[in-house]
mmCIF file of C-alpha atoms and ligand atoms in Angstrom:
data_model
loop_
_atom_site.group_PDB
_atom_site.id
_atom_site.type_symbol
_atom_site.label_atom_id
_atom_site.label_comp_id
_atom_site.label_asym_id
_atom_site.label_seq_id
_atom_site.Cartn_x
_atom_site.Cartn_y
_atom_site.Cartn_z
ATOM 1 C CA UNK A 55 132.833 81.040 87.353
ATOM 2 C CA UNK A 56 130.906 83.872 85.745
ATOM 3 C CA UNK A 57 127.509 84.049 87.448
ATOM 4 C CA UNK A 58 124.683 86.261 86.231
ATOM 5 C CA UNK A 59 122.687 87.486 89.233
ATOM 6 C CA UNK A 60 119.138 88.606 88.468
ATOM 7 C CA UNK A 61 116.745 90.434 90.767
ATOM 8 C CA UNK A 62 113.401 90.657 88.988
ATOM 9 C CA UNK A 63 110.803 92.991 90.472
ATOM 10 C CA UNK A 64 107.299 93.683 89.240
ATOM 11 C CA UNK A 65 108.456 96.294 86.698
ATOM 12 C CA UNK A 66 112.237 96.097 86.931
ATOM 13 C CA UNK A 67 115.202 93.755 86.484
ATOM 14 C CA UNK A 68 118.524 94.401 88.214
ATOM 15 C CA UNK A 69 121.566 92.426 87.138
ATOM 16 C CA UNK A 70 125.201 91.859 87.982
ATOM 17 C CA UNK A 71 127.694 89.582 86.273
ATOM 18 C CA UNK A 72 130.002 88.391 89.048
ATOM 19 C CA UNK A 73 133.139 86.261 89.079
ATOM 20 C CA UNK A 74 132.320 83.998 92.004
ATOM 21 C CA UNK A 75 135.940 83.144 92.913
ATOM 22 C CA UNK A 76 136.906 86.710 93.803
ATOM 23 C CA UNK A 77 133.599 88.601 93.853
ATOM 24 C CA UNK A 78 134.658 90.853 90.969
ATOM 25 C CA UNK A 79 131.694 92.598 89.360
ATOM 26 C CA UNK A 80 132.240 92.384 85.606
ATOM 27 C CA UNK A 81 129.054 94.234 84.626
ATOM 28 C CA UNK A 82 125.994 95.690 86.311
ATOM 29 C CA UNK A 83 122.841 97.542 85.492
ATOM 30 C CA UNK A 84 119.121 97.238 85.275
ATOM 31 C CA UNK A 85 115.912 97.663 83.375
ATOM 32 C CA UNK A 86 113.103 99.859 84.692
ATOM 33 C CA UNK A 87 109.507 100.591 83.755
ATOM 34 C CA UNK A 88 108.945 97.206 82.092
ATOM 35 C CA UNK A 89 105.595 97.257 80.301
ATOM 36 C CA UNK A 90 105.562 101.042 79.842
ATOM 37 C CA UNK A 91 106.416 102.790 76.555
ATOM 38 C CA UNK A 92 109.398 104.618 78.090
ATOM 39 C CA UNK A 93 111.109 101.547 79.574
ATOM 40 C CA UNK A 94 114.884 101.808 79.665
ATOM 41 C CA UNK A 95 118.085 99.884 80.269
ATOM 42 C CA UNK A 96 120.887 101.440 82.252
ATOM 43 C CA UNK A 97 124.329 100.016 82.853
ATOM 44 C CA UNK A 98 127.665 100.942 84.340
ATOM 45 C CA UNK A 99 130.887 100.671 82.350
ATOM 46 C CA UNK A 100 134.105 99.304 83.903
ATOM 47 C CA UNK A 101 135.440 102.896 84.143
ATOM 48 C CA UNK A 102 132.396 103.857 86.260
ATOM 49 C CA UNK A 103 130.613 105.880 83.561
ATOM 50 C CA UNK A 104 126.911 105.182 83.151
ATOM 51 C CA UNK A 105 124.695 104.820 80.103
ATOM 52 C CA UNK A 106 120.914 104.744 79.702
ATOM 53 C CA UNK A 107 119.207 103.388 76.589
ATOM 54 C CA UNK A 108 115.471 103.788 76.043
ATOM 55 C CA UNK A 109 114.025 100.603 74.515
ATOM 56 C CA UNK A 110 110.436 99.424 74.524
ATOM 57 C CA UNK A 111 110.337 96.321 76.728
ATOM 58 C CA UNK A 112 106.774 95.062 77.059
ATOM 59 C CA UNK A 113 107.622 92.166 79.375
ATOM 60 C CA UNK A 114 110.343 90.548 81.483
ATOM 61 C CA UNK A 115 111.478 88.276 78.664
ATOM 62 C CA UNK A 116 112.230 91.293 76.523
ATOM 63 C CA UNK A 117 113.976 92.952 79.476
ATOM 64 C CA UNK A 118 116.210 89.927 80.094
ATOM 65 C CA UNK A 119 116.870 89.708 76.338
ATOM 66 C CA UNK A 120 118.159 93.291 76.417
ATOM 67 C CA UNK A 121 120.337 92.571 79.456
ATOM 68 C CA UNK A 122 121.903 89.612 77.624
ATOM 69 C CA UNK A 123 122.291 91.733 74.494
ATOM 70 C CA UNK A 124 124.241 94.438 76.323
ATOM 71 C CA UNK A 125 126.413 91.839 78.101
ATOM 72 C CA UNK A 126 127.450 90.432 74.707
ATOM 73 C CA UNK A 127 127.463 93.722 72.794
ATOM 74 C CA UNK A 128 130.690 94.012 70.716
ATOM 75 C CA UNK A 129 131.363 97.524 72.061
ATOM 76 C CA UNK A 130 129.787 97.682 75.532
ATOM 77 C CA UNK A 131 129.738 93.985 76.444
ATOM 78 C CA UNK A 132 132.076 92.026 78.719
ATOM 79 C CA UNK A 133 131.511 88.533 77.293
ATOM 80 C CA UNK A 134 131.582 87.190 73.738
ATOM 81 C CA UNK A 135 128.716 84.731 74.003
ATOM 82 C CA UNK A 136 126.146 83.352 76.449
ATOM 83 C CA UNK A 137 128.368 80.261 76.794
ATOM 84 C CA UNK A 138 130.551 82.293 79.136
ATOM 85 C CA UNK A 139 127.689 82.557 81.651
ATOM 86 C CA UNK A 140 128.163 79.445 83.788
ATOM 87 C CA UNK A 141 124.978 79.826 85.809
ATOM 88 C CA UNK A 142 122.251 82.288 86.730
ATOM 89 C CA UNK A 143 121.335 83.077 90.350
ATOM 90 C CA UNK A 144 117.906 84.558 91.038
ATOM 91 C CA UNK A 145 116.746 86.467 94.064
ATOM 92 C CA UNK A 146 113.415 84.903 94.986
ATOM 93 C CA UNK A 147 111.456 86.788 97.607
ATOM 94 C CA UNK A 148 109.195 84.233 99.288
ATOM 95 C CA UNK A 149 109.873 80.570 99.971
ATOM 96 C CA UNK A 150 107.408 80.122 102.858
ATOM 97 C CA UNK A 151 108.328 76.909 104.757
ATOM 98 C CA UNK A 152 109.200 75.180 101.486
ATOM 99 C CA UNK A 153 112.809 76.388 101.284
ATOM 100 C CA UNK A 154 115.348 76.831 104.078
ATOM 101 C CA UNK A 155 118.322 77.256 101.745
ATOM 102 C CA UNK A 156 119.247 78.133 98.174
ATOM 103 C CA UNK A 157 118.377 75.460 95.603
ATOM 104 C CA UNK A 158 118.990 74.439 91.994
ATOM 105 C CA UNK A 159 115.918 75.408 89.983
ATOM 106 C CA UNK A 160 113.946 72.426 88.666
ATOM 107 C CA UNK A 161 110.340 72.143 87.471
ATOM 108 C CA UNK A 162 109.456 70.997 91.007
ATOM 109 C CA UNK A 163 111.093 74.098 92.543
ATOM 110 C CA UNK A 164 109.223 76.333 90.091
ATOM 111 C CA UNK A 165 105.967 74.662 91.155
ATOM 112 C CA UNK A 166 106.712 75.338 94.826
ATOM 113 C CA UNK A 167 107.674 78.975 94.192
ATOM 114 C CA UNK A 168 104.321 79.343 92.417
ATOM 115 C CA UNK A 169 102.554 77.859 95.459
ATOM 116 C CA UNK A 170 103.879 80.906 97.370
ATOM 117 C CA UNK A 171 102.108 83.365 95.023
ATOM 118 C CA UNK A 172 99.204 84.047 97.425
ATOM 119 C CA UNK A 173 101.571 85.463 100.086
ATOM 120 C CA UNK A 174 103.857 87.312 97.632
ATOM 121 C CA UNK A 175 101.527 88.283 94.777
ATOM 122 C CA UNK A 176 103.790 91.005 93.377
ATOM 123 C CA UNK A 177 107.234 89.534 93.930
ATOM 124 C CA UNK A 178 107.194 85.787 93.273
ATOM 125 C CA UNK A 179 105.461 86.003 89.856
ATOM 126 C CA UNK A 180 108.105 88.517 88.754
ATOM 127 C CA UNK A 181 110.858 86.189 89.959
ATOM 128 C CA UNK A 182 109.334 83.330 87.948
ATOM 129 C CA UNK A 183 109.123 85.428 84.780
ATOM 130 C CA UNK A 184 112.876 86.039 85.104
ATOM 131 C CA UNK A 185 113.559 82.324 85.513
ATOM 132 C CA UNK A 186 111.378 81.468 82.510
ATOM 133 C CA UNK A 187 113.006 84.165 80.384
ATOM 134 C CA UNK A 188 116.459 82.667 81.046
ATOM 135 C CA UNK A 189 115.150 79.146 80.317
ATOM 136 C CA UNK A 190 113.946 80.400 76.924
ATOM 137 C CA UNK A 191 116.945 82.553 76.064
ATOM 138 C CA UNK A 192 119.836 80.412 77.369
ATOM 139 C CA UNK A 193 118.381 76.885 77.377
ATOM 140 C CA UNK A 194 120.289 74.473 79.579
ATOM 141 C CA UNK A 195 122.105 77.025 81.739
ATOM 142 C CA UNK A 196 121.817 75.984 85.408
ATOM 143 C CA UNK A 197 119.735 78.362 87.527
ATOM 144 C CA UNK A 198 119.646 78.729 91.300
ATOM 145 C CA UNK A 199 117.010 80.335 93.543
ATOM 146 C CA UNK A 200 118.196 82.273 96.592
ATOM 147 C CA UNK A 201 115.331 83.116 98.942
ATOM 148 C CA UNK A 202 114.892 86.238 101.082
ATOM 149 C CA UNK A 203 113.056 84.149 103.647
ATOM 150 C CA UNK A 204 115.399 81.125 103.862
ATOM 151 C CA UNK A 205 117.831 82.421 106.508
ATOM 152 C CA UNK A 206 114.961 82.994 108.955
ATOM 153 C CA UNK A 207 113.625 79.444 108.756
ATOM 154 C CA UNK A 208 115.588 78.669 111.935
ATOM 155 C CA UNK A 209 113.291 80.860 114.083
ATOM 156 C CA UNK A 210 111.560 78.964 116.888
ATOM 157 C CA UNK A 211 107.755 78.661 116.766
ATOM 158 C CA UNK A 212 107.315 81.054 119.673
ATOM 159 C CA UNK A 213 108.945 83.753 117.528
ATOM 160 C CA UNK A 214 107.312 82.972 114.193
ATOM 161 C CA UNK A 215 103.741 82.222 115.242
ATOM 162 C CA UNK A 216 101.055 84.906 115.332
ATOM 163 C CA UNK A 217 98.424 84.533 118.035
ATOM 164 C CA UNK A 218 95.720 84.067 115.398
ATOM 165 C CA UNK A 219 93.644 80.861 115.348
ATOM 166 C CA UNK A 220 96.104 77.978 114.855
ATOM 167 C CA UNK A 221 94.054 76.763 111.882
ATOM 168 C CA UNK A 222 95.025 79.903 109.935
ATOM 169 C CA UNK A 223 98.662 78.828 110.186
ATOM 170 C CA UNK A 224 97.786 75.295 109.112
ATOM 171 C CA UNK A 225 95.434 76.266 106.288
ATOM 172 C CA UNK A 226 97.106 79.363 104.857
ATOM 173 C CA UNK A 227 100.650 79.381 106.235
ATOM 174 C CA UNK A 228 99.999 82.639 108.097
ATOM 175 C CA UNK A 229 103.110 83.161 110.273
ATOM 176 C CA UNK A 230 106.238 85.301 110.415
ATOM 177 C CA UNK A 231 108.745 84.430 107.665
ATOM 178 C CA UNK A 232 111.004 87.494 107.616
ATOM 179 C CA UNK A 233 112.848 89.000 104.646
ATOM 180 C CA UNK A 234 116.249 90.499 103.732
ATOM 181 C CA UNK A 235 117.609 87.108 104.847
ATOM 182 C CA UNK A 236 120.445 87.162 102.330
ATOM 183 C CA UNK A 237 121.538 90.547 103.657
ATOM 184 C CA UNK A 238 121.257 89.616 107.341
ATOM 185 C CA UNK A 239 123.206 86.403 106.643
ATOM 186 C CA UNK A 240 125.940 88.252 104.739
ATOM 187 C CA UNK A 241 126.479 91.198 107.092
ATOM 188 C CA UNK A 242 126.397 89.110 110.284
ATOM 189 C CA UNK A 243 129.016 86.687 108.974
ATOM 190 C CA UNK A 244 131.104 89.437 107.424
ATOM 191 C CA UNK A 245 131.016 91.438 110.679
ATOM 192 C CA UNK A 246 132.523 88.462 112.515
ATOM 193 C CA UNK A 247 135.242 88.007 109.873
ATOM 194 C CA UNK A 248 135.964 91.732 110.072
ATOM 195 C CA UNK A 249 136.166 91.653 113.878
ATOM 196 C CA UNK A 250 138.036 88.346 113.936
ATOM 197 C CA UNK A 251 135.529 86.553 116.188
ATOM 198 C CA UNK A 252 133.848 83.133 115.721
ATOM 199 C CA UNK A 253 130.439 83.510 114.017
ATOM 200 C CA UNK A 254 128.930 80.538 115.807
ATOM 201 C CA UNK A 255 129.500 82.058 119.265
ATOM 202 C CA UNK A 256 128.016 85.565 119.000
ATOM 203 C CA UNK A 257 124.803 87.358 119.872
ATOM 204 C CA UNK A 258 124.306 89.676 116.887
ATOM 205 C CA UNK A 259 121.625 92.244 116.065
ATOM 206 C CA UNK A 260 121.646 93.169 112.374
ATOM 207 C CA UNK A 261 119.867 96.382 111.365
ATOM 208 C CA UNK A 262 119.099 96.455 107.622
ATOM 209 C CA UNK A 263 117.853 100.020 107.333
ATOM 210 C CA UNK A 264 117.057 100.976 103.750
ATOM 211 C CA UNK A 265 113.917 101.992 101.941
ATOM 212 C CA UNK A 266 112.597 98.737 103.379
ATOM 213 C CA UNK A 267 113.972 97.870 106.793
ATOM 214 C CA UNK A 268 114.240 94.915 109.123
ATOM 215 C CA UNK A 269 116.150 93.951 112.243
ATOM 216 C CA UNK A 270 117.232 90.393 113.038
ATOM 217 C CA UNK A 271 118.416 88.669 116.192
ATOM 218 C CA UNK A 272 121.131 86.087 115.419
ATOM 219 C CA UNK A 273 122.386 83.649 118.044
ATOM 220 C CA UNK A 274 125.347 81.380 117.368
ATOM 221 C CA UNK A 275 124.985 81.877 113.612
ATOM 222 C CA UNK A 276 121.243 81.349 113.254
ATOM 223 C CA UNK A 277 118.307 83.746 112.969
ATOM 224 C CA UNK A 278 116.114 83.497 116.081
ATOM 225 C CA UNK A 279 113.773 86.434 115.425
ATOM 226 C CA UNK A 280 113.224 89.125 112.821
ATOM 227 C CA UNK A 281 110.986 92.151 112.524
ATOM 228 C CA UNK A 282 109.293 91.507 109.160
ATOM 229 C CA UNK A 283 106.472 89.016 109.045
ATOM 230 C CA UNK A 284 104.248 87.145 106.613
ATOM 231 C CA UNK A 285 104.913 90.089 104.313
ATOM 232 C CA UNK A 286 107.591 92.815 104.340
ATOM 233 C CA UNK A 287 105.116 95.297 105.873
ATOM 234 C CA UNK A 288 105.610 94.416 109.570
ATOM 235 C CA UNK A 289 108.179 95.793 111.974
ATOM 236 C CA UNK A 290 110.157 98.985 111.495
ATOM 237 C CA UNK A 291 108.698 102.168 110.087
ATOM 238 C CA UNK A 292 109.911 102.232 106.467
ATOM 239 C CA UNK A 293 110.037 104.573 103.498
ATOM 240 C CA UNK A 294 106.388 104.017 102.568
ATOM 241 C CA UNK A 295 105.443 100.951 104.651
ATOM 242 C CA UNK A 296 103.697 101.263 107.974
ATOM 243 C CA UNK A 297 105.526 98.633 110.033
ATOM 244 C CA UNK A 298 103.951 97.649 113.363
ATOM 245 C CA UNK A 299 100.438 98.959 113.844
ATOM 246 C CA UNK A 300 97.425 97.867 115.893
ATOM 247 C CA UNK A 301 95.539 95.391 113.642
ATOM 248 C CA UNK A 302 92.350 96.853 115.138
ATOM 249 C CA UNK A 303 93.328 100.266 113.753
ATOM 250 C CA UNK A 304 93.360 98.707 110.287
ATOM 251 C CA UNK A 305 89.886 97.179 110.473
ATOM 252 C CA UNK A 306 88.649 100.513 111.878
ATOM 253 C CA UNK A 307 90.265 102.395 108.990
ATOM 254 C CA UNK A 308 88.709 99.998 106.485
ATOM 255 C CA UNK A 309 85.297 100.871 107.885
ATOM 256 C CA UNK A 310 85.965 104.639 108.075
ATOM 257 C CA UNK A 311 87.294 104.887 104.532
ATOM 258 C CA UNK A 312 85.276 102.072 102.964
ATOM 259 C CA UNK A 313 88.469 100.300 101.942
ATOM 260 C CA UNK A 314 88.694 96.756 100.642
ATOM 261 C CA UNK A 315 91.784 94.558 101.102
ATOM 262 C CA UNK A 316 93.604 96.025 98.095
ATOM 263 C CA UNK A 317 92.748 99.576 99.161
ATOM 264 C CA UNK A 318 94.118 98.955 102.642
ATOM 265 C CA UNK A 319 97.179 97.225 101.140
ATOM 266 C CA UNK A 320 97.863 100.356 99.147
ATOM 267 C CA UNK A 321 97.686 102.552 102.272
ATOM 268 C CA UNK A 322 99.962 100.377 104.431
ATOM 269 C CA UNK A 323 102.524 99.662 101.701
ATOM 270 C CA UNK A 324 102.662 102.791 99.566
ATOM 271 C CA UNK A 325 101.268 105.725 101.539
ATOM 272 C CA UNK A 326 102.507 105.185 105.074
ATOM 273 C CA UNK A 327 105.868 105.188 106.844
ATOM 274 C CA UNK A 328 108.226 108.136 106.445
ATOM 275 C CA UNK A 329 106.254 109.430 103.442
ATOM 276 C CA UNK A 330 102.921 109.144 105.219
ATOM 277 C CA UNK A 331 104.050 110.973 108.361
ATOM 278 C CA UNK A 332 106.237 113.643 106.747
ATOM 279 C CA UNK A 333 104.011 114.229 103.732
ATOM 280 C CA UNK A 334 107.266 115.071 101.915
ATOM 281 C CA UNK A 335 109.227 112.034 100.802
ATOM 282 C CA UNK A 336 110.172 108.445 101.600
ATOM 283 C CA UNK A 337 113.859 109.282 101.176
ATOM 284 C CA UNK A 338 115.785 109.983 104.367
ATOM 285 C CA UNK A 339 118.021 112.522 102.601
ATOM 286 C CA UNK A 340 114.951 114.670 101.872
ATOM 287 C CA UNK A 341 113.797 114.255 105.472
ATOM 288 C CA UNK A 342 117.188 115.361 106.828
ATOM 289 C CA UNK A 343 117.051 118.444 104.568
ATOM 290 C CA UNK A 344 113.473 119.238 105.640
ATOM 291 C CA UNK A 345 114.413 118.924 109.328
ATOM 292 C CA UNK A 346 117.295 121.333 108.769
ATOM 293 C CA UNK A 347 114.746 123.737 107.252
ATOM 294 C CA UNK A 348 112.576 123.446 110.378
ATOM 295 C CA UNK A 349 109.834 121.120 109.120
ATOM 296 C CA UNK A 350 108.105 119.609 112.153
ATOM 297 C CA UNK A 351 106.442 116.663 110.475
ATOM 298 C CA UNK A 352 109.778 115.636 108.998
ATOM 299 C CA UNK A 353 111.211 115.783 112.532
ATOM 300 C CA UNK A 354 108.334 113.645 113.836
ATOM 301 C CA UNK A 355 108.918 111.105 111.043
ATOM 302 C CA UNK A 356 112.614 110.883 111.944
ATOM 303 C CA UNK A 357 111.882 110.605 115.677
ATOM 304 C CA UNK A 358 109.400 107.782 115.076
ATOM 305 C CA UNK A 359 111.790 106.035 112.664
ATOM 306 C CA UNK A 360 114.663 106.094 115.161
ATOM 307 C CA UNK A 361 112.417 105.172 118.099
ATOM 308 C CA UNK A 362 111.180 102.025 116.357
ATOM 309 C CA UNK A 363 114.779 100.931 115.637
ATOM 310 C CA UNK A 364 115.654 101.551 119.273
ATOM 311 C CA UNK A 365 112.704 99.458 120.475
ATOM 312 C CA UNK A 366 113.648 96.494 118.289
ATOM 313 C CA UNK A 367 117.276 96.598 119.417
ATOM 314 C CA UNK A 368 116.034 96.608 123.029
ATOM 315 C CA UNK A 369 113.648 93.726 122.371
ATOM 316 C CA UNK A 370 116.275 91.629 120.594
ATOM 317 C CA UNK A 371 118.863 92.301 123.285
ATOM 318 C CA UNK A 372 116.348 90.712 125.671
ATOM 319 C CA UNK A 373 115.714 87.831 123.240
ATOM 320 C CA UNK A 374 119.457 87.141 122.926
ATOM 321 C CA UNK A 375 120.203 87.647 126.646
ATOM 322 C CA UNK A 376 122.562 90.504 125.748
ATOM 323 C CA UNK A 377 124.346 91.505 122.577
ATOM 324 C CA UNK A 378 127.953 91.167 121.406
ATOM 325 C CA UNK A 379 127.659 92.916 118.030
ATOM 326 C CA UNK A 380 125.234 95.372 116.433
ATOM 327 C CA UNK A 381 125.505 95.791 112.659
ATOM 328 C CA UNK A 382 124.146 98.678 110.574
ATOM 329 C CA UNK A 383 123.645 98.126 106.851
ATOM 330 C CA UNK A 384 121.650 99.156 103.710
ATOM 331 C CA UNK A 385 121.022 102.657 102.326
ATOM 332 C CA UNK A 386 120.325 104.512 105.566
ATOM 333 C CA UNK A 387 122.333 102.229 107.874
ATOM 334 C CA UNK A 388 125.453 102.576 105.727
ATOM 335 C CA UNK A 389 125.149 106.258 104.887
ATOM 336 C CA UNK A 390 123.584 108.128 107.777
ATOM 337 C CA UNK A 391 125.981 108.876 110.655
ATOM 338 C CA UNK A 392 123.191 110.989 112.196
ATOM 339 C CA UNK A 393 120.798 108.044 112.424
ATOM 340 C CA UNK A 394 123.495 105.750 113.838
ATOM 341 C CA UNK A 395 124.521 108.323 116.424
ATOM 342 C CA UNK A 396 120.932 109.050 117.464
ATOM 343 C CA UNK A 397 120.316 105.332 118.045
ATOM 344 C CA UNK A 398 123.671 104.480 119.647
ATOM 345 C CA UNK A 399 123.643 107.330 122.150
ATOM 346 C CA UNK A 400 120.385 105.949 123.541
ATOM 347 C CA UNK A 401 122.037 102.542 123.966
ATOM 348 C CA UNK A 402 124.462 103.798 126.616
ATOM 349 C CA UNK A 403 122.519 101.672 129.125
ATOM 350 C CA UNK A 404 123.981 98.623 127.321
ATOM 351 C CA UNK A 405 127.482 99.970 127.862
ATOM 352 C CA UNK A 406 127.686 101.173 124.249
ATOM 353 C CA UNK A 407 129.965 104.084 123.462
ATOM 354 C CA UNK A 408 130.408 105.662 120.034
ATOM 355 C CA UNK A 409 133.604 106.656 118.252
ATOM 356 C CA UNK A 410 132.208 109.819 116.647
ATOM 357 C CA UNK A 411 135.135 110.196 114.275
ATOM 358 C CA UNK A 412 134.797 106.619 112.958
ATOM 359 C CA UNK A 413 131.034 107.075 112.719
ATOM 360 C CA UNK A 414 131.487 109.877 110.183
ATOM 361 C CA UNK A 415 132.376 107.430 107.431
ATOM 362 C CA UNK A 416 129.795 106.357 104.863
ATOM 363 C CA UNK A 417 129.380 103.172 102.880
ATOM 364 C CA UNK A 418 132.409 101.234 104.121
ATOM 365 C CA UNK A 419 133.253 98.587 106.686
ATOM 366 C CA UNK A 420 134.088 100.268 109.970
ATOM 367 C CA UNK A 421 133.847 99.757 113.727
ATOM 368 C CA UNK A 422 131.956 102.770 115.081
ATOM 369 C CA UNK A 423 131.833 101.819 118.767
ATOM 370 C CA UNK A 424 134.434 103.211 121.151
ATOM 371 C CA UNK A 425 137.356 101.114 122.377
ATOM 372 C CA UNK A 426 135.643 100.832 125.800
ATOM 373 C CA UNK A 427 132.221 99.879 124.389
ATOM 374 C CA UNK A 428 130.729 96.682 125.848
ATOM 375 C CA UNK A 429 129.105 95.902 122.492
ATOM 376 C CA UNK A 430 130.889 96.192 119.148
ATOM 377 C CA UNK A 431 128.917 98.358 116.743
ATOM 378 C CA UNK A 432 129.923 98.050 113.090
ATOM 379 C CA UNK A 433 128.847 99.252 109.668
ATOM 380 C CA UNK A 434 128.985 96.552 106.983
ATOM 381 C CA UNK A 435 127.824 97.455 103.463
ATOM 382 C CA UNK A 436 125.506 94.691 102.367
ATOM 383 C CA UNK A 437 126.176 92.636 99.228
ATOM 384 C CA UNK A 438 123.223 90.400 98.475
ATOM 385 C CA UNK A 439 124.356 89.828 94.889
ATOM 386 C CA UNK A 440 127.693 88.431 96.025
ATOM 387 C CA UNK A 441 125.904 85.927 98.284
ATOM 388 C CA UNK A 442 123.608 84.944 95.409
ATOM 389 C CA UNK A 443 126.628 84.464 93.117
ATOM 390 C CA UNK A 444 128.488 82.415 95.738
ATOM 391 C CA UNK A 445 125.484 80.221 96.586
ATOM 392 C CA UNK A 446 124.893 79.681 92.872
ATOM 393 C CA UNK A 447 128.513 78.739 92.202
ATOM 394 C CA UNK A 448 128.525 76.335 95.137
ATOM 395 C CA UNK A 449 125.283 74.659 94.099
ATOM 396 C CA UNK A 450 126.234 74.206 90.442
ATOM 397 C CA UNK A 451 129.443 72.622 91.618
ATOM 398 C CA UNK A 452 132.319 75.027 91.204
ATOM 399 C CA UNK A 453 133.664 77.799 93.360
HETATM 400 P P1 AMP B 567 118.186 100.848 100.027
HETATM 401 O O1 AMP B 567 116.747 100.437 100.049
HETATM 402 O O2 AMP B 567 119.055 100.020 100.907
HETATM 403 O O3 AMP B 567 118.743 101.033 98.648
HETATM 404 O O4 AMP B 567 118.222 102.300 100.691
HETATM 405 C C1 AMP B 567 117.694 103.413 100.024
HETATM 406 C C2 AMP B 567 117.503 104.541 101.001
HETATM 407 O O5 AMP B 567 118.743 104.886 101.635
HETATM 408 C C3 AMP B 567 117.061 105.839 100.352
HETATM 409 O O6 AMP B 567 115.667 105.874 100.198
HETATM 410 C C4 AMP B 567 117.524 106.865 101.344
HETATM 411 O O7 AMP B 567 116.479 107.096 102.271
HETATM 412 C C5 AMP B 567 118.665 106.227 102.088
HETATM 413 N N1 AMP B 567 119.946 106.922 101.875
HETATM 414 C C6 AMP B 567 120.817 106.777 100.868
HETATM 415 N N2 AMP B 567 121.875 107.593 101.023
HETATM 416 C C7 AMP B 567 121.660 108.292 102.172
HETATM 417 C C8 AMP B 567 122.377 109.307 102.895
HETATM 418 N N3 AMP B 567 123.537 109.766 102.451
HETATM 419 N N4 AMP B 567 121.837 109.776 104.043
HETATM 420 C C9 AMP B 567 120.648 109.308 104.489
HETATM 421 N N5 AMP B 567 119.939 108.360 103.861
HETATM 422 C C10 AMP B 567 120.419 107.853 102.720
#
């Protein structure tokens, strides 16, 4: 089945056309700067060459229209008509407690995704615009929603509750939900296939370390705790997000700077993390270069970044009563041997040893722990789009 996977952000749309039976990517690309005069569509050709076309796309419907146009373009396209798209799978960021698995999109599902707007005011509305654009442009094509939060719905209350007044949970749904669920689900299962061990009998810690980052504790195939919370701002130090911070520091800062909720939101989401500490960049490649050039704030940012990862691995080892497998994934996790080495060498107390040669590789599946290591440490490139395509194919009734 040919499945169109759409990931609609507030000003962007990423797409992949995937053959669900074998995971082949037939086409991929994205639209950026939706709503701005210089919005553009970029796509990758089968031979790997890339093309960028500047087109004015005032809204998501126009963006999706251009994606469909390029997919069916006589020269650049890979399908002749929309009829060849069997179904569309959407990444939907927040499902609160309403969704614990992927679902076929119906008017009722759309209503529930809209009910989650207050906790995901940037992401869920963008996801809905993508769904509505497809409904308008390819009427009748089945659509499936795959939620970032769904995998973590198995967490016990002691892990997902915040020690705020209980009424705030009841009235507003304030609790930990966790994100990157599709990635944590994929890499944990894939790691077990790769290692040839049964998924349902492992204690796994998955480290999704990208521009956003989260760590999840998985016991016997289910998520039991995760570092992100009500929003993707909690937990690890990230590219521009603060991660864990004393809530009292935030109310103090609001008073000092005269910030309202949106002003504070801007600080903790856009101006903090690696960018905020280094003052240079949110990109770890820039930080590594700055450290090599002797920049001390870049070094502090890296030290804090690694330290926070180390603390979560320690905490989740305690939660799981030990660990069998640690997985590194996403932009930094897949591509930074330095980060992996810095973290793993401090885990020697768990009986972890590192195969330094194996750890040199970037962006491919590899065991990086030594043969004598008590815990297997692996790198598994994440593939959220493949999971979305597979869930979609399964739900619409094929393979
Ligand atoms: P993601 O959000 O998973 O796409 O990850 C993006 C981030 O991965 C970038 O912001 C970089 O910080 C990081 N990254 C990508 N390639 C490398 C690399 N070779 N070394 C270190 N960090 C990298």
